[in-house]
XYZ file of C-alpha atoms in Angstrom:
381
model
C -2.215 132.329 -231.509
C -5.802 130.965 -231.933
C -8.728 133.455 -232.480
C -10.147 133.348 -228.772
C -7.053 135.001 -228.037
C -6.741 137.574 -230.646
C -10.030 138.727 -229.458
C -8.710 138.551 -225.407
C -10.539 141.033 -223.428
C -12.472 141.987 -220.648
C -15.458 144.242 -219.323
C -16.680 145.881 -216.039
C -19.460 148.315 -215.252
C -18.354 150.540 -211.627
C -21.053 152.176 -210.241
C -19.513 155.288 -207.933
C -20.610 158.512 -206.742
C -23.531 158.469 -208.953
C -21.923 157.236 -211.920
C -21.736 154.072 -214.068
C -18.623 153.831 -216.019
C -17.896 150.952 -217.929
C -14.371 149.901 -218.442
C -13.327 147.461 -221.470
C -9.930 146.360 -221.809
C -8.838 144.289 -225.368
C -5.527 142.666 -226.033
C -4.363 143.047 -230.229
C -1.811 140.593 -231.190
C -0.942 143.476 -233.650
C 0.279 145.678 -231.751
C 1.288 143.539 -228.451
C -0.814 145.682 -226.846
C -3.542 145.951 -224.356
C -5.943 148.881 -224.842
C -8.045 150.228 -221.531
C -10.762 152.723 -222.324
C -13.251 154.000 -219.584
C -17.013 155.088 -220.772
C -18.722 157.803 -219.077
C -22.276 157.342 -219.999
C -21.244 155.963 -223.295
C -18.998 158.821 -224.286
C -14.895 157.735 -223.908
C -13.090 159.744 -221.507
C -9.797 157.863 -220.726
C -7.757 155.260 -222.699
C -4.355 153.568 -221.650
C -1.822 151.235 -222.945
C -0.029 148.437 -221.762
C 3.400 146.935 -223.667
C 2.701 143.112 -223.223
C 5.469 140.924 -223.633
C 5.098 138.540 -226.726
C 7.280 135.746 -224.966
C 4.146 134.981 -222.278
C 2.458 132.260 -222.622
C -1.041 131.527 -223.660
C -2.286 131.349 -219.711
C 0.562 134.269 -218.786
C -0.717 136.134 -221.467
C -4.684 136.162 -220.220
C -3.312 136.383 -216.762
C -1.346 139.880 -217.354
C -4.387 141.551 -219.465
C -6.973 140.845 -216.745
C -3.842 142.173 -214.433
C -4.052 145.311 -216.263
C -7.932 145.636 -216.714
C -8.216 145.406 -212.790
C -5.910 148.157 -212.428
C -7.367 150.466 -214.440
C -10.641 149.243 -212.373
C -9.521 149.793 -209.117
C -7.673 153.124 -210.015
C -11.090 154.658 -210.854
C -12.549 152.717 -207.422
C -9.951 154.842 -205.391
C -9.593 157.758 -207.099
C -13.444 158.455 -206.328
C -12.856 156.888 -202.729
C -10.423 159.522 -201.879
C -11.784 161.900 -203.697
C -14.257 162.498 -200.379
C -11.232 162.242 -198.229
C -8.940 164.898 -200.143
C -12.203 167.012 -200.113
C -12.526 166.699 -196.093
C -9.291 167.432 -195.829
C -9.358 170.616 -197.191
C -5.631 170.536 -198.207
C -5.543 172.753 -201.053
C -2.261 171.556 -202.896
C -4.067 167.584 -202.352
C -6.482 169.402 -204.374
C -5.405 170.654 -206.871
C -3.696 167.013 -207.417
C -7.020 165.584 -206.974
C -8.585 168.161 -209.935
C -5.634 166.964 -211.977
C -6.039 163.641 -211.907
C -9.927 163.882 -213.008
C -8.817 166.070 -215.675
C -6.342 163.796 -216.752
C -8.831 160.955 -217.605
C -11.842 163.120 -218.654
C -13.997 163.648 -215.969
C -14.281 167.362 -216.223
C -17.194 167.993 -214.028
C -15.584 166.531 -211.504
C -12.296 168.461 -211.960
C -14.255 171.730 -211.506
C -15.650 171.074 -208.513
C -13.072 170.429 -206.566
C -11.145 173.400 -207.783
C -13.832 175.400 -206.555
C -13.031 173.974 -203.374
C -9.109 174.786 -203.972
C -9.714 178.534 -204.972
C -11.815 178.726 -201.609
C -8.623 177.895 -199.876
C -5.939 179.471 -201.609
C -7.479 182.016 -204.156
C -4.237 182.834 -205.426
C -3.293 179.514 -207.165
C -2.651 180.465 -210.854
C -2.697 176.395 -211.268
C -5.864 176.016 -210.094
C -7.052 178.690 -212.141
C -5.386 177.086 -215.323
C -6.891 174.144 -214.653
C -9.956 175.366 -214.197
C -9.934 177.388 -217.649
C -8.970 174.070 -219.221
C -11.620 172.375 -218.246
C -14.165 174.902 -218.880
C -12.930 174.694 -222.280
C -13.120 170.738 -222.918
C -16.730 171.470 -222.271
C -16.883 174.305 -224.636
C -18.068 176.792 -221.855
C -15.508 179.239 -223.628
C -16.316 182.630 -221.710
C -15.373 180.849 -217.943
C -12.688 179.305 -219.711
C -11.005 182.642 -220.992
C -12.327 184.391 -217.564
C -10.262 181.793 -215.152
C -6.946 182.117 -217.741
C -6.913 185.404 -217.672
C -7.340 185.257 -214.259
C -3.847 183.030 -214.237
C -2.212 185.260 -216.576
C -2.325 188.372 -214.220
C -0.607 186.028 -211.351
C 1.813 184.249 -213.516
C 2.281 186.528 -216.857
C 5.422 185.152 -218.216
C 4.341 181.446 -218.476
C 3.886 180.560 -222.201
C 1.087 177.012 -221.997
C -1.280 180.063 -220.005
C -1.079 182.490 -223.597
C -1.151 178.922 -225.664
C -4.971 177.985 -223.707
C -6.143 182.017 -224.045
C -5.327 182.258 -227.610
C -7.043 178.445 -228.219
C -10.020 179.481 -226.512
C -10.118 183.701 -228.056
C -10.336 181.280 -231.251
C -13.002 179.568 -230.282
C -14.905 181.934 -230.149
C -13.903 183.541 -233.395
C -11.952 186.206 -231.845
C -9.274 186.009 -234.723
C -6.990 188.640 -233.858
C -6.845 188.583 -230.424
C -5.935 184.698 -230.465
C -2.914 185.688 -233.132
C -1.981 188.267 -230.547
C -2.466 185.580 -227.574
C -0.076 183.236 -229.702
C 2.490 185.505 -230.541
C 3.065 186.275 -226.905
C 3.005 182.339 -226.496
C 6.366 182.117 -228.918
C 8.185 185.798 -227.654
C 8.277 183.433 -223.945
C 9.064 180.649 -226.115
C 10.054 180.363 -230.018
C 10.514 176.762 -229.918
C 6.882 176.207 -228.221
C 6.165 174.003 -230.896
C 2.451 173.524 -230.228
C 1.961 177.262 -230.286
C 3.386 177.001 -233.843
C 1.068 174.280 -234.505
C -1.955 175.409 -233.408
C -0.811 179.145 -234.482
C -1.066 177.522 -238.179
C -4.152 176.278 -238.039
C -5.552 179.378 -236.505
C -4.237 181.057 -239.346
C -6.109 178.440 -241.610
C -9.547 178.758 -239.809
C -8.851 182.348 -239.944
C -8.810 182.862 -243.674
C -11.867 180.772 -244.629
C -14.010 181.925 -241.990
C -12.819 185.794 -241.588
C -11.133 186.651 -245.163
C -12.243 190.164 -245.113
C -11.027 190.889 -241.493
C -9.355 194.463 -241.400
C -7.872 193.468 -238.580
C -5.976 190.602 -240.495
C -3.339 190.030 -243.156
C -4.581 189.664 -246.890
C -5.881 185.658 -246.821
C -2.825 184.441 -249.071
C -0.394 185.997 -246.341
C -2.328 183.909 -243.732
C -1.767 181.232 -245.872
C 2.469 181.419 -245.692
C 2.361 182.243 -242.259
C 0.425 179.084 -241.400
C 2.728 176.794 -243.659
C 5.872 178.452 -241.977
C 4.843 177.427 -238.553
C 3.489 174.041 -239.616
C 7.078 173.583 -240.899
C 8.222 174.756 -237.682
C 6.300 172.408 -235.155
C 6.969 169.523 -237.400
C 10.696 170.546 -237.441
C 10.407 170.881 -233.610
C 8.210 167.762 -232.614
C 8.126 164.042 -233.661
C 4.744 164.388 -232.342
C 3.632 165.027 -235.901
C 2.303 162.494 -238.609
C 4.718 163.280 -240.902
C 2.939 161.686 -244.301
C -0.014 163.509 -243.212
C 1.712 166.947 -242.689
C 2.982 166.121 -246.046
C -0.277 165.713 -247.678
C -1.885 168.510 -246.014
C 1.187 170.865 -247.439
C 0.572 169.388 -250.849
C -3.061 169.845 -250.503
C -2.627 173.991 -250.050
C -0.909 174.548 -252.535
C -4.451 173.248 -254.389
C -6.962 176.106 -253.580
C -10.143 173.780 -254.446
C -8.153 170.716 -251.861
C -7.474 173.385 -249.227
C -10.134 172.625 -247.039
C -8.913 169.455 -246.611
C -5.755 169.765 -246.025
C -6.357 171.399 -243.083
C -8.414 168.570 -241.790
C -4.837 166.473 -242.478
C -3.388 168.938 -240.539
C -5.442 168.059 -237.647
C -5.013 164.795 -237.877
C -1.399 165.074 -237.909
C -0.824 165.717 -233.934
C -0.526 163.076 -231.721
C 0.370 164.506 -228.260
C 2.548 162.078 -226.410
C 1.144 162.239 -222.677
C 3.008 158.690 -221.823
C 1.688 159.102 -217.987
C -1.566 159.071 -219.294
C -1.245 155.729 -221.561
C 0.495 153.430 -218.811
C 1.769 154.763 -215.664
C 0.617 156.459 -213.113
C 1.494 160.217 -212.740
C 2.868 162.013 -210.107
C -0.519 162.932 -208.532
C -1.599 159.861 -208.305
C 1.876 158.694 -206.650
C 0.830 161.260 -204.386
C -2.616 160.775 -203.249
C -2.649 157.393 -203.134
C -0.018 157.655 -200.680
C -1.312 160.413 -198.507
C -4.695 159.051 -198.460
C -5.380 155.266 -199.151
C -1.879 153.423 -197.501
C -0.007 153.191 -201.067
C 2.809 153.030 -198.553
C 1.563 149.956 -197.196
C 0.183 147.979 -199.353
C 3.057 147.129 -202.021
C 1.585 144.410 -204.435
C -0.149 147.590 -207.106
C 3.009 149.206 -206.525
C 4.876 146.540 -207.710
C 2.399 145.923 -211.207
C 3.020 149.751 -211.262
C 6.756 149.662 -211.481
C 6.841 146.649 -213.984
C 4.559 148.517 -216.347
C 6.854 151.984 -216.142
C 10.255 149.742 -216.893
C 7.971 148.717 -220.211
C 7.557 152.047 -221.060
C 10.945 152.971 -220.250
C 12.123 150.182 -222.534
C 10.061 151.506 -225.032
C 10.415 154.960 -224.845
C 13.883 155.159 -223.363
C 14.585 159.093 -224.153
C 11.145 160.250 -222.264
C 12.960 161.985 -219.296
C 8.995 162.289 -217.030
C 8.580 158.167 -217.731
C 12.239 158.054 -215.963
C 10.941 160.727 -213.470
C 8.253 158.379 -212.706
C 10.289 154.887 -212.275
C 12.544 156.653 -209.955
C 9.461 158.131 -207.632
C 8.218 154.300 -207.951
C 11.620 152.693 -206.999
C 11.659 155.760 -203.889
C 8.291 154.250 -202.770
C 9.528 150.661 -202.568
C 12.523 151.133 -200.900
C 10.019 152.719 -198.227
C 8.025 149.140 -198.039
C 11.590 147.805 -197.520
C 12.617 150.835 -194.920
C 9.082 149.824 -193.304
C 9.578 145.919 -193.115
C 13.522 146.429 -191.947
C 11.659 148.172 -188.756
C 8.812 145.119 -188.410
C 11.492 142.817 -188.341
C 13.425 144.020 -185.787
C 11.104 144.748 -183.889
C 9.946 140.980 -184.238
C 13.316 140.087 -183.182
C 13.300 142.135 -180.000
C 10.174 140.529 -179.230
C 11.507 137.031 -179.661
C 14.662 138.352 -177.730
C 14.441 141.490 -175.706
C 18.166 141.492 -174.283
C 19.131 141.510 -178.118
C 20.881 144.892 -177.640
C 22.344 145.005 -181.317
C 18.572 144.535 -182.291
C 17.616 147.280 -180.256
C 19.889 149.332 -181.406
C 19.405 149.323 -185.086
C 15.685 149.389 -184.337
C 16.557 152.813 -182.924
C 18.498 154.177 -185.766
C 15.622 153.138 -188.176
C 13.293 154.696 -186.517
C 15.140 158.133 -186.142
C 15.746 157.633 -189.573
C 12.167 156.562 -190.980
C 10.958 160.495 -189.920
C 13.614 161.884 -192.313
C 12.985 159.423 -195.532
C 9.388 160.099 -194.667
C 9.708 163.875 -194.664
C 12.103 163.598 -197.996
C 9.198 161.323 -199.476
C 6.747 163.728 -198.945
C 8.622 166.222 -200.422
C 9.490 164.022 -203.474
C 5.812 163.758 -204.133
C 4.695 167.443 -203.900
């Protein structure tokens, strides 16, 4: 492969809504991948990945990064475009999808305001509340973060990732044992959580260098087995976990002038798998776009959707959403199908209106087209 290609990539600046993102997308021979990362004002918010296949050809090759590049592109031209629409719409569960998907690639601002607009219509969405306490956190406002989880905790007490976010953000602000408290609930709902165990141990960590005197702690060299027990644990629990690096950092505290940085190994360690994130898109997005910009009619991104989820699948085989997502992909194509069955008929009734077995079947489709429609719907809530 000749160096113009190892260096294959592409740029675009989108001016929306007031903003100017850039997008640059770069093929690595390497990896056989193409890398998409959005820039908000210079700062990275999203990044995806695309499997390419090494049997294209040179021309193939160019043809299916630019492919790729213009998707990301034009997802970030319609998510803002019906961004005003949801917002008009003032459907509150289109909302919250809308929220989720500018969480999902980093606009947080964004995010926010439209879940003001969902509280305003349902003010009893624990979601929207979660949601909202997430992203007050990404932009370290800490004290609206913790206000808007608690506030999902009293309407939905029992659900573990809510304690997980409290006891993250009651550590952020150095609010040591409190957060233990908040993750211990995390495990009673569920004891193979293993991020809670993760993040649990490095609480623990933080805990003991910056609050070793804390009355309201264990002695700092308990801290310290606590935290290597549930590092053990995630990494038992999770492939998610750089396991020469969780290695080193173990090796590292048992050194008490090297502890410091094994912790920092420790944080390098965790690699959170969002797969819907890297190359397909999620459920939300499945959703909106067909609700509010004619995904159901227009097939052709549908169909560079569906060949980039088989890639994944082939690569990550075992990832049940990725599976999830094909089969919500393959639902919406049969609809194109369901959709052109009718136009045909209907073409043939024209061409021939005493075809009575044409007429018919055009019948039946139609009855049937309000029933798939109503199950597709569904589907995509």
């Amino acid at each position: 492969m000749s160096d113009q290609e190892k260096t294959l990539g592409f740029n675009n600046n989108l001016k929306t809504n007031g903003k100017k993102l850039h997008i640059q997308t770069a093929f690595s021979e390497q990896t056989q991948k193409a890398v998409s990362e959005v820039f908000d004002g210079g700062e990275l918010v999203d990044k995806r990945e695309y499997v390419v296949s090494p049997e294209l050809t040179e021309s193939d090759l160019e043809k299916e990064v630019k492919q790729f590049h213009n998707l990301v592109l034009s997802d970030l031209e319609v998510l803002f475009h019906i961004s005003d629409k949801v917002l008009h719409s003032g459907h509150a569960l289109s909302l919250i999808k809308l929220a989720t998907l500018f969480y999902d690639k980093g606009f947080y601002g964004e995010a926010m305001n439209v879940l003001d607009q969902a509280l305003k219509k349902n003010a009893d969405s624990a979601k929207a509340d979660f949601l909202l306490g997430k992203c007050a956190y990404m932009i370290q406002e800490y004290d609206k973060a913790q206000g808007h989880i608690e506030k999902a905790i009293l309407k939905n007490p029992d659900y573990p990732d809510l304690h997980l976010w409290l006891a993250r953000i009651l550590w952020k602000k150095q609010l040591f044992p409190d957060a233990l408290s908040e993750f211990d609930r995390a495990l009673e709902l569920n004891p193979d959580y293993h991020e809670a165990h993760y993040y649990l141990g490095l609480c623990l960590l933080y805990s003991k260098s910056q609050a070793p005197k804390d009355p309201d702690l264990k002695p700092p060299i308990e801290r310290l087995k606590d935290a290597e027990k549930h590092l053990h644990k995630a990494a038992q629990l999770s492939d998610a976990y750089d396991k020469e690096m969780m290695q080193s950092g173990f090796e590292k505290l048992d050194l008490k002038d090297e502890q410091e940085t094994g912790l920092e190994e420790f944080e390098k360690a965790y690699h959170p798998v969002h797969i819907t994130d890297k190359s397909v898109i999620t459920e939300s997005e499945f959703y909106l776009k067909f609700m509010f910009d004619g995904l159901d009619k227009e097939s052709k991104p549908l169909s560079h959707y569906i060949r980039t989820i088989q890639k994944s699948v082939a690569q990550y085989p075992e990832y049940a959403d990725l599976r999830k997502s094909l089969g919500t992909a393959y639902l919406l194509k049969s609809w194109h199908y369901f959709i052109q069955a009718i136009e045909e008929h209907r073409k043939a009734i024209e061409i021939n209106p005493d075809f009575e077995r044409a007429s018919k079947h055009l019948k039946l489709l139609e009855n049937d087209s309000r029933g798939f429609l109503i199950l597709l719907r569904a589907i995509l809530k």
